[in-house]
């Protein structure tokens, strides 16, 4: 007999392949973006949750790279796993840029009713606010024997890193205590009903 760990949370992390081209695309988008204060915690691109900055600024290479990684993620979670990556149908419900300067952070939150959420790290030193995710099985904290499993996982961001995760997973960003500005691009993905 063995102990099984049931109900794992699928979180995907990888480095993009066409890094220099994607960096150039996003750098141009950052230059053209008007950033606004969000809840006095960090800066986001104007119209963040209403629009799709990937389409707005024609970030073609990034879109292809997200599609490629999304296909791998879907295979891992056994969702539409037999469809070639270029044929996986999805849409960006929203996509926005985030800028975090010294003292900025993001409160713990989820992305609601979307299917998959993600982030691409454009500019980071790795010391400008770590991404963290909370274990959704909060009832584990109520007993002595399981409380050590109710963890909070921290991820050190790297330039060119992409993360995909369930939109309902609560996550946030630690306070940037450095003098460096971190810039990332977040997105929410929906799949058609088929």
PDB file of C-alpha atoms in Angstrom:
ATOM      1  CA  UNK A   1       0.000   0.000   0.000  1.00  0.00           C
ATOM      2  CA  UNK A   2       1.101   3.567  -0.669  1.00  0.00           C
ATOM      3  CA  UNK A   3      -0.139   7.046   0.167  1.00  0.00           C
ATOM      4  CA  UNK A   4      -1.528   8.919  -2.827  1.00  0.00           C
ATOM      5  CA  UNK A   5      -1.496  12.679  -3.164  1.00  0.00           C
ATOM      6  CA  UNK A   6      -4.877  13.487  -4.675  1.00  0.00           C
ATOM      7  CA  UNK A   7      -6.077  16.719  -6.269  1.00  0.00           C
ATOM      8  CA  UNK A   8      -2.777  18.186  -7.439  1.00  0.00           C
ATOM      9  CA  UNK A   9      -2.737  21.771  -8.732  1.00  0.00           C
ATOM     10  CA  UNK A  10      -1.292  21.949 -12.284  1.00  0.00           C
ATOM     11  CA  UNK A  11       1.099  24.910 -12.560  1.00  0.00           C
ATOM     12  CA  UNK A  12       3.250  25.147 -15.702  1.00  0.00           C
ATOM     13  CA  UNK A  13       6.580  26.999 -15.841  1.00  0.00           C
ATOM     14  CA  UNK A  14       8.942  27.290 -18.823  1.00  0.00           C
ATOM     15  CA  UNK A  15      11.308  29.639 -20.629  1.00  0.00           C
ATOM     16  CA  UNK A  16      10.214  30.983 -24.009  1.00  0.00           C
ATOM     17  CA  UNK A  17      12.209  30.048 -27.122  1.00  0.00           C
ATOM     18  CA  UNK A  18      12.060  33.283 -29.149  1.00  0.00           C
ATOM     19  CA  UNK A  19      13.168  35.437 -26.236  1.00  0.00           C
ATOM     20  CA  UNK A  20      14.808  38.354 -28.094  1.00  0.00           C
ATOM     21  CA  UNK A  21      11.898  38.846 -30.509  1.00  0.00           C
ATOM     22  CA  UNK A  22       9.314  38.674 -27.707  1.00  0.00           C
ATOM     23  CA  UNK A  23      11.340  41.084 -25.593  1.00  0.00           C
ATOM     24  CA  UNK A  24      11.392  43.544 -28.505  1.00  0.00           C
ATOM     25  CA  UNK A  25       7.636  43.235 -29.038  1.00  0.00           C
ATOM     26  CA  UNK A  26       6.875  43.877 -25.386  1.00  0.00           C
ATOM     27  CA  UNK A  27       9.408  46.728 -25.083  1.00  0.00           C
ATOM     28  CA  UNK A  28       7.556  48.544 -27.877  1.00  0.00           C
ATOM     29  CA  UNK A  29       4.221  47.886 -26.154  1.00  0.00           C
ATOM     30  CA  UNK A  30       5.572  49.226 -22.842  1.00  0.00           C
ATOM     31  CA  UNK A  31       6.673  52.424 -24.592  1.00  0.00           C
ATOM     32  CA  UNK A  32       3.181  52.940 -26.016  1.00  0.00           C
ATOM     33  CA  UNK A  33       1.302  52.033 -22.826  1.00  0.00           C
ATOM     34  CA  UNK A  34      -0.277  54.450 -20.393  1.00  0.00           C
ATOM     35  CA  UNK A  35       0.094  52.951 -16.900  1.00  0.00           C
ATOM     36  CA  UNK A  36      -2.374  53.757 -14.123  1.00  0.00           C
ATOM     37  CA  UNK A  37      -2.326  53.178 -10.377  1.00  0.00           C
ATOM     38  CA  UNK A  38      -4.171  49.999  -9.330  1.00  0.00           C
ATOM     39  CA  UNK A  39      -5.482  49.901  -5.742  1.00  0.00           C
ATOM     40  CA  UNK A  40      -2.398  51.852  -4.586  1.00  0.00           C
ATOM     41  CA  UNK A  41      -0.378  48.637  -4.901  1.00  0.00           C
ATOM     42  CA  UNK A  42       1.130  48.670  -8.415  1.00  0.00           C
ATOM     43  CA  UNK A  43       0.734  50.053 -11.946  1.00  0.00           C
ATOM     44  CA  UNK A  44      -1.237  48.414 -14.738  1.00  0.00           C
ATOM     45  CA  UNK A  45      -1.902  49.244 -18.364  1.00  0.00           C
ATOM     46  CA  UNK A  46      -4.999  51.353 -18.904  1.00  0.00           C
ATOM     47  CA  UNK A  47      -8.111  49.303 -19.815  1.00  0.00           C
ATOM     48  CA  UNK A  48      -6.334  46.253 -18.367  1.00  0.00           C
ATOM     49  CA  UNK A  49      -9.249  43.993 -17.626  1.00  0.00           C
ATOM     50  CA  UNK A  50     -11.379  45.048 -20.565  1.00  0.00           C
ATOM     51  CA  UNK A  51      -8.950  44.612 -23.398  1.00  0.00           C
ATOM     52  CA  UNK A  52      -6.330  42.339 -24.836  1.00  0.00           C
ATOM     53  CA  UNK A  53      -2.989  44.123 -25.075  1.00  0.00           C
ATOM     54  CA  UNK A  54      -1.572  41.160 -27.031  1.00  0.00           C
ATOM     55  CA  UNK A  55      -3.963  41.907 -29.905  1.00  0.00           C
ATOM     56  CA  UNK A  56      -3.962  45.655 -29.375  1.00  0.00           C
ATOM     57  CA  UNK A  57      -0.186  45.889 -29.917  1.00  0.00           C
ATOM     58  CA  UNK A  58       0.043  42.892 -32.284  1.00  0.00           C
ATOM     59  CA  UNK A  59       2.401  40.850 -30.093  1.00  0.00           C
ATOM     60  CA  UNK A  60       2.425  38.093 -32.703  1.00  0.00           C
ATOM     61  CA  UNK A  61       5.487  36.128 -31.533  1.00  0.00           C
ATOM     62  CA  UNK A  62       4.331  36.192 -27.916  1.00  0.00           C
ATOM     63  CA  UNK A  63       0.884  34.966 -28.988  1.00  0.00           C
ATOM     64  CA  UNK A  64       2.454  32.018 -30.862  1.00  0.00           C
ATOM     65  CA  UNK A  65       4.702  31.202 -27.905  1.00  0.00           C
ATOM     66  CA  UNK A  66       1.778  31.278 -25.467  1.00  0.00           C
ATOM     67  CA  UNK A  67      -0.141  28.972 -27.834  1.00  0.00           C
ATOM     68  CA  UNK A  68       2.742  26.504 -27.949  1.00  0.00           C
ATOM     69  CA  UNK A  69       3.070  26.386 -24.164  1.00  0.00           C
ATOM     70  CA  UNK A  70      -0.696  26.315 -23.713  1.00  0.00           C
ATOM     71  CA  UNK A  71      -0.829  23.197 -25.875  1.00  0.00           C
ATOM     72  CA  UNK A  72       1.804  21.484 -23.692  1.00  0.00           C
ATOM     73  CA  UNK A  73      -0.084  22.483 -20.560  1.00  0.00           C
ATOM     74  CA  UNK A  74      -3.365  21.165 -21.997  1.00  0.00           C
ATOM     75  CA  UNK A  75      -1.695  17.824 -22.769  1.00  0.00           C
ATOM     76  CA  UNK A  76      -0.375  17.667 -19.192  1.00  0.00           C
ATOM     77  CA  UNK A  77      -3.863  18.196 -17.755  1.00  0.00           C
ATOM     78  CA  UNK A  78      -5.430  15.862 -20.364  1.00  0.00           C
ATOM     79  CA  UNK A  79      -7.544  18.595 -21.957  1.00  0.00           C
ATOM     80  CA  UNK A  80      -7.815  18.619 -25.755  1.00  0.00           C
ATOM     81  CA  UNK A  81      -4.558  16.710 -25.743  1.00  0.00           C
ATOM     82  CA  UNK A  82      -4.884  15.237 -29.235  1.00  0.00           C
ATOM     83  CA  UNK A  83      -5.164  18.579 -31.007  1.00  0.00           C
ATOM     84  CA  UNK A  84      -1.967  19.962 -32.661  1.00  0.00           C
ATOM     85  CA  UNK A  85      -0.869  23.125 -30.852  1.00  0.00           C
ATOM     86  CA  UNK A  86      -1.575  25.423 -33.802  1.00  0.00           C
ATOM     87  CA  UNK A  87      -5.159  24.145 -33.891  1.00  0.00           C
ATOM     88  CA  UNK A  88      -6.037  24.607 -30.208  1.00  0.00           C
ATOM     89  CA  UNK A  89      -8.875  27.140 -30.180  1.00  0.00           C
ATOM     90  CA  UNK A  90      -8.826  29.705 -27.374  1.00  0.00           C
ATOM     91  CA  UNK A  91      -9.200  33.423 -26.855  1.00  0.00           C
ATOM     92  CA  UNK A  92      -7.643  35.995 -24.594  1.00  0.00           C
ATOM     93  CA  UNK A  93     -10.399  37.245 -22.333  1.00  0.00           C
ATOM     94  CA  UNK A  94      -7.958  39.922 -21.162  1.00  0.00           C
ATOM     95  CA  UNK A  95      -4.240  40.682 -21.250  1.00  0.00           C
ATOM     96  CA  UNK A  96      -2.425  43.551 -19.550  1.00  0.00           C
ATOM     97  CA  UNK A  97       0.972  44.885 -18.559  1.00  0.00           C
ATOM     98  CA  UNK A  98       1.967  45.295 -14.916  1.00  0.00           C
ATOM     99  CA  UNK A  99       4.723  47.549 -13.635  1.00  0.00           C
ATOM    100  CA  UNK A 100       5.999  47.146 -10.086  1.00  0.00           C
ATOM    101  CA  UNK A 101       8.355  49.721  -8.676  1.00  0.00           C
ATOM    102  CA  UNK A 102       9.860  49.922  -5.199  1.00  0.00           C
ATOM    103  CA  UNK A 103       7.158  49.380  -2.564  1.00  0.00           C
ATOM    104  CA  UNK A 104       4.682  47.866  -5.035  1.00  0.00           C
ATOM    105  CA  UNK A 105       3.038  44.466  -4.555  1.00  0.00           C
ATOM    106  CA  UNK A 106      -0.098  42.574  -5.577  1.00  0.00           C
ATOM    107  CA  UNK A 107      -2.620  41.409  -3.020  1.00  0.00           C
ATOM    108  CA  UNK A 108      -3.643  37.777  -3.030  1.00  0.00           C
ATOM    109  CA  UNK A 109      -6.342  37.300  -5.675  1.00  0.00           C
ATOM    110  CA  UNK A 110      -7.709  34.934  -8.300  1.00  0.00           C
ATOM    111  CA  UNK A 111      -8.791  35.568 -11.882  1.00  0.00           C
ATOM    112  CA  UNK A 112     -12.319  34.347 -11.445  1.00  0.00           C
ATOM    113  CA  UNK A 113     -14.211  32.479 -14.113  1.00  0.00           C
ATOM    114  CA  UNK A 114     -11.558  32.243 -16.825  1.00  0.00           C
ATOM    115  CA  UNK A 115     -10.187  28.841 -17.785  1.00  0.00           C
ATOM    116  CA  UNK A 116      -6.427  29.427 -17.548  1.00  0.00           C
ATOM    117  CA  UNK A 117      -4.377  32.424 -16.429  1.00  0.00           C
ATOM    118  CA  UNK A 118      -0.756  33.169 -17.112  1.00  0.00           C
ATOM    119  CA  UNK A 119       2.110  35.590 -16.779  1.00  0.00           C
ATOM    120  CA  UNK A 120       5.193  36.363 -18.872  1.00  0.00           C
ATOM    121  CA  UNK A 121       8.154  38.070 -17.156  1.00  0.00           C
ATOM    122  CA  UNK A 122       9.592  40.781 -19.377  1.00  0.00           C
ATOM    123  CA  UNK A 123      11.872  42.662 -16.980  1.00  0.00           C
ATOM    124  CA  UNK A 124      12.951  41.303 -13.606  1.00  0.00           C
ATOM    125  CA  UNK A 125      16.049  40.888 -11.484  1.00  0.00           C
ATOM    126  CA  UNK A 126      14.449  38.055  -9.523  1.00  0.00           C
ATOM    127  CA  UNK A 127      14.696  40.219  -6.405  1.00  0.00           C
ATOM    128  CA  UNK A 128      11.887  42.647  -7.225  1.00  0.00           C
ATOM    129  CA  UNK A 129       8.925  40.770  -5.749  1.00  0.00           C
ATOM    130  CA  UNK A 130       8.385  37.026  -5.859  1.00  0.00           C
ATOM    131  CA  UNK A 131       5.200  35.438  -7.226  1.00  0.00           C
ATOM    132  CA  UNK A 132       3.418  33.282  -4.650  1.00  0.00           C
ATOM    133  CA  UNK A 133       0.496  30.846  -4.764  1.00  0.00           C
ATOM    134  CA  UNK A 134      -1.632  29.611  -1.885  1.00  0.00           C
ATOM    135  CA  UNK A 135      -2.692  26.009  -1.484  1.00  0.00           C
ATOM    136  CA  UNK A 136      -6.441  25.986  -2.220  1.00  0.00           C
ATOM    137  CA  UNK A 137      -7.068  23.236   0.327  1.00  0.00           C
ATOM    138  CA  UNK A 138      -7.350  25.704   3.215  1.00  0.00           C
ATOM    139  CA  UNK A 139      -9.115  23.197   5.474  1.00  0.00           C
ATOM    140  CA  UNK A 140      -5.774  21.407   5.814  1.00  0.00           C
ATOM    141  CA  UNK A 141      -4.659  24.215   8.131  1.00  0.00           C
ATOM    142  CA  UNK A 142      -7.282  23.182  10.701  1.00  0.00           C
ATOM    143  CA  UNK A 143      -5.530  20.007  11.869  1.00  0.00           C
ATOM    144  CA  UNK A 144      -2.080  19.337  13.273  1.00  0.00           C
ATOM    145  CA  UNK A 145      -1.306  16.386  11.030  1.00  0.00           C
ATOM    146  CA  UNK A 146      -2.010  18.201   7.717  1.00  0.00           C
ATOM    147  CA  UNK A 147      -1.069  21.816   8.423  1.00  0.00           C
ATOM    148  CA  UNK A 148       2.445  21.299   7.048  1.00  0.00           C
ATOM    149  CA  UNK A 149       0.837  20.415   3.667  1.00  0.00           C
ATOM    150  CA  UNK A 150      -1.187  23.655   3.488  1.00  0.00           C
ATOM    151  CA  UNK A 151       1.738  25.500   2.008  1.00  0.00           C
ATOM    152  CA  UNK A 152       2.330  28.700   0.150  1.00  0.00           C
ATOM    153  CA  UNK A 153       4.628  28.260  -2.832  1.00  0.00           C
ATOM    154  CA  UNK A 154       6.978  31.020  -3.936  1.00  0.00           C
ATOM    155  CA  UNK A 155       8.430  31.435  -7.425  1.00  0.00           C
ATOM    156  CA  UNK A 156      11.443  33.580  -8.264  1.00  0.00           C
ATOM    157  CA  UNK A 157      10.657  35.289 -11.601  1.00  0.00           C
ATOM    158  CA  UNK A 158      13.181  35.247 -14.468  1.00  0.00           C
ATOM    159  CA  UNK A 159      13.253  37.175 -17.726  1.00  0.00           C
ATOM    160  CA  UNK A 160      11.550  35.095 -20.413  1.00  0.00           C
ATOM    161  CA  UNK A 161       9.676  32.857 -17.958  1.00  0.00           C
ATOM    162  CA  UNK A 162       6.058  31.960 -18.683  1.00  0.00           C
ATOM    163  CA  UNK A 163       3.666  30.516 -16.079  1.00  0.00           C
ATOM    164  CA  UNK A 164       0.236  28.991 -16.696  1.00  0.00           C
ATOM    165  CA  UNK A 165      -2.132  28.058 -13.888  1.00  0.00           C
ATOM    166  CA  UNK A 166      -5.826  27.587 -13.063  1.00  0.00           C
ATOM    167  CA  UNK A 167      -7.544  30.981 -12.938  1.00  0.00           C
ATOM    168  CA  UNK A 168      -9.167  30.113  -9.601  1.00  0.00           C
ATOM    169  CA  UNK A 169      -5.799  29.617  -7.875  1.00  0.00           C
ATOM    170  CA  UNK A 170      -5.162  32.406  -5.347  1.00  0.00           C
ATOM    171  CA  UNK A 171      -1.838  34.120  -5.905  1.00  0.00           C
ATOM    172  CA  UNK A 172      -0.055  37.425  -5.373  1.00  0.00           C
ATOM    173  CA  UNK A 173       3.262  39.231  -5.607  1.00  0.00           C
ATOM    174  CA  UNK A 174       5.511  40.051  -2.677  1.00  0.00           C
ATOM    175  CA  UNK A 175       6.583  43.653  -2.119  1.00  0.00           C
ATOM    176  CA  UNK A 176       9.339  44.943  -4.372  1.00  0.00           C
ATOM    177  CA  UNK A 177      11.972  46.122  -1.890  1.00  0.00           C
ATOM    178  CA  UNK A 178      14.581  46.777  -4.590  1.00  0.00           C
ATOM    179  CA  UNK A 179      15.200  49.926  -6.622  1.00  0.00           C
ATOM    180  CA  UNK A 180      14.468  47.969  -9.818  1.00  0.00           C
ATOM    181  CA  UNK A 181      11.237  48.054 -11.814  1.00  0.00           C
ATOM    182  CA  UNK A 182       9.651  44.756 -12.706  1.00  0.00           C
ATOM    183  CA  UNK A 183       7.459  44.503 -15.827  1.00  0.00           C
ATOM    184  CA  UNK A 184       5.283  41.511 -16.635  1.00  0.00           C
ATOM    185  CA  UNK A 185       2.423  40.705 -18.968  1.00  0.00           C
ATOM    186  CA  UNK A 186      -0.543  38.811 -17.502  1.00  0.00           C
ATOM    187  CA  UNK A 187      -3.390  37.177 -19.414  1.00  0.00           C
ATOM    188  CA  UNK A 188      -6.592  35.206 -18.991  1.00  0.00           C
ATOM    189  CA  UNK A 189      -7.592  32.513 -21.486  1.00  0.00           C
ATOM    190  CA  UNK A 190     -11.004  31.068 -22.310  1.00  0.00           C
ATOM    191  CA  UNK A 191     -11.774  28.011 -24.439  1.00  0.00           C
ATOM    192  CA  UNK A 192     -14.876  27.705 -26.648  1.00  0.00           C
ATOM    193  CA  UNK A 193     -17.526  25.218 -25.557  1.00  0.00           C
ATOM    194  CA  UNK A 194     -17.102  22.878 -28.590  1.00  0.00           C
TER     195      UNK A 194
END
